[in-house]
């Protein structure tokens, strides 16, 4: 059978110029940014794969919905529309709008957390972990064993290890477990999907032990695609039905709509329990805004209502997952070690395998991030010991589980020729890999150091 090229299922109506730069200019820009691409100006970047968050291109339908945004302080029409959309998707009765995902996290986890409390997740994302630890609570990652081996192909590497979850509940006591958080897809673990069977089982364990079960649903449409294509019994279900079933097993969700909401800003918290929702509502009003806008403009809520529906369209999701796969396959063919199988929103490179000559405490991931920028103006992020490393009492680095570099693909933004360019830059990366050098940190803050740390080449 002849397989046709998966084309971008959209035409381009508005364009944004990309500023081209030379190798020499980029070397200076990177030095000025202290070898931390978070400190670059966006116009110094050619292809920006830093994140898929808030970087989506909106559709004509979203832009036109924005014009009908109702900017009333209370009871805006745009809020009622958004509330209905989220209720229809999640089934949860209590919905709190927030300006982005971490605001929902802060509200929920600061209320549930505090000293002595424990949260368990397949893997906590950086802001999730930071919010939990900032409250004084502990965050324990509990991914399945398969997730730690980048070369092992396993269809649901995002799953939570339920055997270990049971053991952790025994060890800490269910009364001390503030929540179990299932992140779909598992961003930190490589954008890997969680199976429906796993979500169902986690839900059952939580119910048996009286523990709150929260979904971090920011990429739930992409996760639904994988369930539809990989899990028995779901091939005939729509992507939205699959998402709805997954929500049904949990007690609530936090969502950054900057991902699968296809918007540039927005998020929400949705809960089953009224008492919990009331407590969170007080915090919402103190810091985010009134209950019917939570830090968002009416027009933002309109764009989100439309985005949350568009994201489940089959042509969109097919293009989305297949184009991420395309980048992964192409660089894998060049011999770049990547997390297999390719996840939904990003390709993750295993930098320790690419640069075996750079020790962990010289941050091989950050080195690759810098090489990609210097050689091609590509910006991406280290997800390894810069992001998650800790120090022991003697100041020695306790490394993260893996040294990954994430190439996150913004939604509906880049075309296949942009991706082909990235592949070409990787060809050069592979040819010169022995020359890459490590980095040392010369300045860092206490929390979330990867955003602002300064580095020097070793
Ligand atoms: N949960 C997950 C799984 C995320 O990936 C993110 C954000 C958040 C929560 C927080 O949402 O940014 O709207 O406050 N991830 C972005 C990323 C920043 O680049 O992966 P937010």
XYZ file of C-alpha atoms and ligand atoms in Angstrom:
479
model
C 0.000 0.000 0.000
C 1.233 3.490 -0.800
C 1.436 5.673 2.308
C 0.893 9.322 1.563
C 2.905 12.003 3.364
C 1.140 13.215 6.505
C 0.661 16.854 5.594
C -0.018 19.682 8.020
C -3.849 19.633 8.100
C -4.094 23.423 7.906
C -3.242 26.345 5.665
C -1.257 29.296 6.976
C -3.159 32.548 7.275
C -0.790 34.640 9.377
C 2.990 34.368 9.367
C 5.684 35.429 11.786
C 9.203 36.082 10.452
C 12.120 34.058 11.778
C 15.346 36.047 12.167
C 18.316 34.198 10.695
C 21.645 34.331 12.533
C 25.206 33.227 11.777
C 27.273 30.725 13.778
C 29.488 33.539 14.931
C 26.573 35.664 16.193
C 25.132 32.704 18.026
C 28.374 31.935 19.811
C 28.295 35.457 21.231
C 24.577 35.314 22.077
C 25.097 32.062 23.970
C 28.013 33.472 25.922
C 25.973 36.541 26.798
C 23.199 34.199 27.985
C 25.672 32.358 30.260
C 25.175 29.120 28.302
C 21.565 28.987 29.448
C 19.137 29.225 26.499
C 16.345 30.343 28.866
C 18.274 33.630 28.981
C 18.344 34.102 25.186
C 16.093 36.573 23.434
C 13.576 34.780 21.250
C 14.687 36.711 18.158
C 18.104 35.074 18.575
C 16.463 31.680 18.027
C 15.757 30.098 14.630
C 13.728 27.046 15.665
C 12.325 27.252 19.167
C 11.819 23.812 20.672
C 12.156 25.030 24.244
C 8.594 24.093 25.043
C 5.244 23.104 23.613
C 3.631 25.210 26.330
C 1.815 28.381 25.371
C 3.489 28.282 21.963
C 0.581 26.901 19.892
C -0.700 28.654 16.801
C -4.377 29.396 17.272
C -6.960 28.632 14.627
C -9.166 31.114 12.805
C -12.058 29.802 14.942
C -10.168 30.592 18.113
C -9.265 34.091 16.953
C -12.825 34.834 15.980
C -14.109 33.489 19.308
C -11.743 35.905 21.050
C -13.611 38.850 19.578
C -16.750 37.688 21.345
C -14.983 37.548 24.728
C -17.177 38.884 27.507
C -14.968 40.923 29.838
C -17.482 41.275 32.678
C -15.926 40.887 36.116
C -18.527 38.410 37.307
C -20.664 35.849 35.520
C -19.216 36.452 32.053
C -20.764 34.545 29.163
C -17.241 33.436 28.196
C -16.835 31.788 31.594
C -20.122 29.896 31.324
C -19.103 28.621 27.923
C -15.709 27.485 29.226
C -17.225 25.907 32.320
C -19.627 23.923 30.159
C -16.817 22.775 27.850
C -14.668 21.602 30.764
C -17.579 19.978 32.548
C -18.545 18.110 29.399
C -14.962 16.881 28.964
C -14.067 16.001 32.552
C -17.422 15.270 34.171
C -16.265 17.156 37.293
C -18.856 19.501 38.839
C -16.518 22.114 40.356
C -14.329 24.076 37.966
C -11.875 26.830 38.898
C -10.215 28.844 36.118
C -6.559 29.784 36.607
C -4.050 31.732 34.545
C -1.968 28.589 33.909
C -1.299 25.099 35.193
C 1.034 25.909 38.054
C -1.548 28.255 39.583
C -3.945 25.328 39.797
C -1.119 23.253 41.265
C -0.217 25.871 43.837
C -3.812 26.237 44.988
C -4.505 22.513 45.278
C -1.138 21.297 46.512
C -0.542 24.071 49.029
C -3.966 23.266 50.503
C -3.320 19.507 50.593
C 0.393 19.643 51.363
C 2.491 20.827 54.290
C 5.111 19.184 56.470
C 4.743 15.430 56.866
C 2.570 14.997 53.756
C 3.605 12.889 50.803
C 2.596 13.094 47.146
C 3.153 10.186 44.770
C 3.229 10.515 40.983
C 4.395 8.624 37.899
C 6.821 11.562 37.693
C 6.338 15.052 39.130
C 6.936 17.823 36.625
C 9.338 20.537 37.829
C 6.646 23.070 38.809
C 4.595 20.300 40.419
C 7.525 19.154 42.540
C 8.452 22.755 43.393
C 4.913 23.585 44.538
C 4.779 20.450 46.678
C 8.208 20.934 48.222
C 7.551 24.632 48.780
C 4.583 23.611 50.969
C 6.927 21.456 53.063
C 5.609 18.155 51.698
C 7.582 15.430 49.911
C 7.168 14.364 46.273
C 7.953 10.745 45.390
C 8.338 9.644 41.760
C 7.006 6.175 41.110
C 7.345 5.369 37.388
C 7.380 1.860 35.951
C 10.818 0.297 35.619
C 10.584 0.313 31.788
C 10.538 4.122 31.786
C 14.140 4.286 32.987
C 15.569 2.474 29.973
C 15.487 4.773 26.988
C 16.064 2.044 24.399
C 13.328 -0.321 25.621
C 10.176 0.045 23.550
C 7.150 -0.465 25.709
C 3.795 1.006 24.688
C 2.972 2.712 27.993
C 6.200 3.871 29.523
C 4.316 6.672 31.288
C 2.590 4.223 33.641
C 2.823 4.468 37.395
C 4.313 1.427 39.154
C 1.247 0.187 41.042
C 3.101 -2.469 42.992
C 5.423 0.147 44.416
C 2.461 2.489 44.973
C 0.901 -0.130 47.261
C 4.180 -0.493 49.124
C 4.559 3.290 49.491
C 1.029 3.548 50.890
C 1.892 0.899 53.517
C 5.167 2.592 54.313
C 3.847 6.145 54.725
C 0.262 5.410 55.824
C -2.646 6.464 53.641
C -3.507 9.333 56.038
C -0.173 10.977 55.189
C -0.568 10.733 51.455
C -1.955 14.034 50.241
C -2.654 12.810 46.704
C -1.571 10.508 43.939
C -0.945 12.492 40.752
C -1.002 10.789 37.379
C 0.569 12.980 34.705
C -0.686 12.207 31.194
C 1.396 12.045 29.157
C 4.384 11.798 31.464
C 6.330 14.888 30.434
C 9.419 14.393 32.586
C 9.531 10.714 31.730
C 9.792 11.381 27.999
C 6.253 12.386 26.955
C 5.277 8.767 27.339
C 1.626 7.750 27.539
C -0.251 6.207 30.448
C -2.578 3.313 29.641
C -6.242 3.274 30.567
C -5.648 0.079 32.523
C -3.026 1.854 34.620
C -5.270 4.867 35.295
C -8.100 2.517 36.267
C -5.893 0.535 38.631
C -4.412 3.641 40.252
C -7.991 4.859 40.747
C -8.973 1.591 42.425
C -5.962 1.611 44.747
C -6.670 5.219 45.730
C -10.332 4.442 46.383
C -9.508 1.390 48.532
C -7.151 3.505 50.623
C -9.199 6.711 50.747
C -6.516 8.692 48.885
C -7.245 11.592 46.556
C -6.437 10.826 42.910
C -5.600 13.780 40.654
C -4.878 13.750 36.927
C -2.403 16.250 35.530
C -4.265 16.403 32.244
C -2.292 18.944 30.243
C -1.571 16.482 27.399
C -4.574 14.197 27.745
C -5.611 14.438 24.072
C -2.166 13.223 22.970
C -2.383 10.465 25.582
C -5.803 9.487 24.197
C -4.290 9.101 20.732
C -1.813 6.536 22.061
C -4.522 4.618 23.924
C -6.642 4.510 20.792
C -3.733 3.142 18.753
C -2.022 0.904 21.317
C -4.472 -0.365 23.902
C -6.849 -3.213 23.204
C -10.501 -2.246 23.178
C -10.032 1.452 22.430
C -9.568 1.452 18.648
C -13.235 2.235 18.048
C -13.569 4.922 20.721
C -13.141 8.603 19.903
C -10.213 10.471 21.432
C -12.597 12.524 23.501
C -14.422 9.449 24.818
C -11.077 8.002 25.845
C -10.186 11.195 27.721
C -13.619 11.214 29.365
C -13.157 7.657 30.589
C -9.772 8.537 32.073
C -11.209 11.548 33.916
C -13.924 9.274 35.301
C -11.376 7.285 37.332
C -9.943 10.339 39.118
C -11.251 12.753 41.760
C -10.152 15.820 39.888
C -7.557 17.330 37.610
C -5.167 20.182 37.147
C -4.646 21.341 33.607
C -2.308 23.714 31.887
C -4.367 24.643 28.815
C -1.139 25.992 27.283
C -0.613 22.467 25.967
C -3.665 20.530 24.800
C -5.917 23.561 25.315
C -4.184 25.047 22.228
C -3.935 28.478 23.834
C -1.114 30.820 24.751
C -2.254 31.249 28.337
C -4.798 29.535 30.591
C -5.472 26.627 32.865
C -7.938 25.184 35.343
C -8.542 23.025 38.355
C -11.579 20.726 38.320
C -12.804 18.698 41.282
C -15.498 16.252 42.287
C -15.613 17.145 45.966
C -17.448 20.290 47.045
C -15.616 20.784 50.314
C -12.218 20.595 48.652
C -13.412 22.898 45.907
C -14.647 25.453 48.458
C -11.258 25.509 50.169
C -9.497 25.959 46.835
C -11.956 28.675 45.795
C -10.876 30.839 48.730
C -7.245 30.571 47.639
C -8.277 31.256 44.038
C -9.939 34.537 44.968
C -7.002 35.660 47.119
C -4.392 35.309 44.392
C -5.827 34.516 40.962
C -9.112 36.357 40.671
C -12.833 35.911 41.064
C -14.311 32.466 40.444
C -15.589 33.316 36.974
C -12.289 34.426 35.454
C -9.395 33.328 37.739
C -6.739 35.540 36.178
C -7.941 35.178 32.585
C -9.509 37.662 30.219
C -12.895 36.690 28.788
C -11.260 36.380 25.368
C -8.700 33.905 26.750
C -11.529 31.752 28.052
C -13.198 31.834 24.621
C -10.002 30.689 22.905
C -9.645 27.903 25.453
C -13.222 26.657 24.947
C -12.569 26.278 21.234
C -9.060 24.847 21.696
C -10.223 22.158 24.106
C -12.547 20.901 21.385
C -10.250 21.269 18.371
C -7.486 19.296 20.052
C -9.530 16.084 19.846
C -10.065 16.310 16.056
C -8.657 13.133 14.459
C -6.789 14.867 11.594
C -5.125 17.231 14.017
C -4.051 14.508 16.447
C -2.787 12.226 13.681
C -0.650 15.034 12.285
C 0.506 16.018 15.752
C 1.702 12.589 16.861
C 3.059 11.557 13.459
C 5.092 14.744 13.021
C 6.750 14.297 16.412
C 7.469 10.704 15.411
C 8.961 11.957 12.117
C 11.600 14.023 13.897
C 12.374 11.163 16.285
C 12.726 8.585 13.490
C 14.969 10.826 11.399
C 17.473 11.634 14.133
C 17.400 8.058 15.389
C 18.421 6.944 11.887
C 21.446 9.237 12.231
C 22.481 7.315 15.334
C 21.224 9.796 17.925
C 20.179 7.866 21.051
C 16.596 8.847 21.861
C 13.881 7.786 24.246
C 11.917 5.058 22.503
C 9.178 4.909 21.501
C 8.847 8.607 20.601
C 6.427 10.449 22.892
C 3.582 12.781 22.017
C 4.828 16.334 22.318
C 8.580 15.971 22.157
C 11.603 13.925 21.225
C 13.961 13.215 24.130
C 17.640 12.676 23.434
C 19.690 10.563 25.842
C 22.692 12.875 26.186
C 24.731 10.516 28.382
C 24.767 7.998 25.566
C 25.529 10.654 22.961
C 28.348 12.184 25.031
C 29.818 9.337 27.099
C 32.988 11.409 27.593
C 31.188 14.115 29.607
C 30.686 13.182 33.284
C 27.248 13.722 34.866
C 28.489 16.573 37.048
C 29.532 18.405 33.901
C 25.969 18.187 32.579
C 26.069 16.400 29.208
C 22.459 17.468 28.562
C 23.258 21.152 28.939
C 26.225 20.621 26.652
C 23.961 19.251 23.902
C 21.512 22.108 24.436
C 24.374 24.571 23.850
C 25.679 22.690 20.797
C 22.231 22.694 19.163
C 21.975 26.411 19.656
C 25.447 27.250 18.414
C 25.269 24.984 15.378
C 21.698 25.638 14.315
C 19.974 28.271 16.411
C 17.775 25.544 17.852
C 16.626 26.136 21.391
C 15.640 23.245 23.652
C 15.824 22.269 27.292
C 17.809 19.890 29.472
C 15.668 17.544 31.549
C 18.322 15.970 33.692
C 20.612 16.979 36.514
C 20.460 20.699 35.780
C 16.687 20.537 36.233
C 16.445 17.890 38.941
C 19.917 17.442 40.439
C 20.433 17.924 44.183
C 23.544 18.195 46.346
C 24.556 16.005 49.278
C 25.995 17.497 52.515
C 29.456 17.623 50.981
C 28.221 19.568 47.971
C 28.521 16.601 45.618
C 25.891 16.351 42.884
C 23.154 13.758 43.363
C 22.235 13.303 39.699
C 18.769 12.899 38.200
C 17.644 9.470 36.992
C 18.365 10.363 33.341
C 20.180 13.068 31.391
C 17.630 13.900 28.713
C 17.360 16.803 26.319
C 13.867 17.649 25.199
C 12.997 18.832 21.707
C 9.434 19.969 22.318
C 7.285 20.637 19.283
C 4.971 23.661 19.430
C 1.506 22.789 18.149
C 0.643 23.801 14.547
C 3.698 26.111 14.326
C 6.484 24.467 12.319
C 6.278 22.693 8.970
C 8.122 19.636 7.740
C 10.928 21.731 6.239
C 11.624 23.263 9.643
C 11.868 19.764 11.047
C 14.155 18.679 8.179
C 16.433 21.576 9.098
C 16.608 20.326 12.696
C 17.566 16.891 11.348
C 20.406 18.475 9.340
C 21.748 20.193 12.426
C 21.718 16.839 14.199
C 23.806 15.387 11.408
C 26.470 17.938 12.330
C 26.016 17.237 16.050
C 26.717 13.553 15.450
C 29.769 14.280 13.266
C 31.332 16.527 15.926
C 30.127 14.786 19.087
C 33.582 13.994 20.458
C 34.387 17.707 20.574
C 31.468 18.658 22.842
C 32.536 19.905 26.257
C 30.864 19.879 29.658
C 29.736 22.826 31.751
C 29.946 23.934 35.345
C 27.345 25.977 37.197
C 28.642 29.321 38.385
C 25.404 30.784 39.757
C 22.095 29.218 40.747
C 18.932 30.008 42.722
C 17.411 27.677 45.309
C 14.296 26.540 43.426
C 13.899 25.720 39.715
C 17.518 26.554 39.018
C 17.434 25.606 35.337
C 15.510 28.771 34.474
C 18.151 31.231 35.635
C 21.414 29.382 36.364
C 24.638 30.640 34.788
C 27.179 28.219 33.318
C 30.761 28.181 32.100
C 32.373 25.721 29.710
C 34.766 23.347 31.458
N 2.227 19.845 34.560
C 2.938 19.425 33.511
C 2.995 17.965 33.193
C 3.608 20.346 32.696
O 4.290 19.905 31.653
C 3.533 21.720 33.026
C 4.234 22.704 32.234
C 2.777 22.112 34.132
C 2.126 21.140 34.876
C 2.644 23.551 34.536
O 1.843 24.263 33.664
O 3.354 25.974 32.628
O 0.870 26.234 32.572
O 2.090 26.526 34.684
N 5.113 22.412 31.405
C 5.810 23.309 30.521
C 6.844 22.525 29.756
C 6.333 24.542 31.160
O 7.681 23.158 29.109
O 6.801 21.300 29.756
P 2.062 25.823 33.368
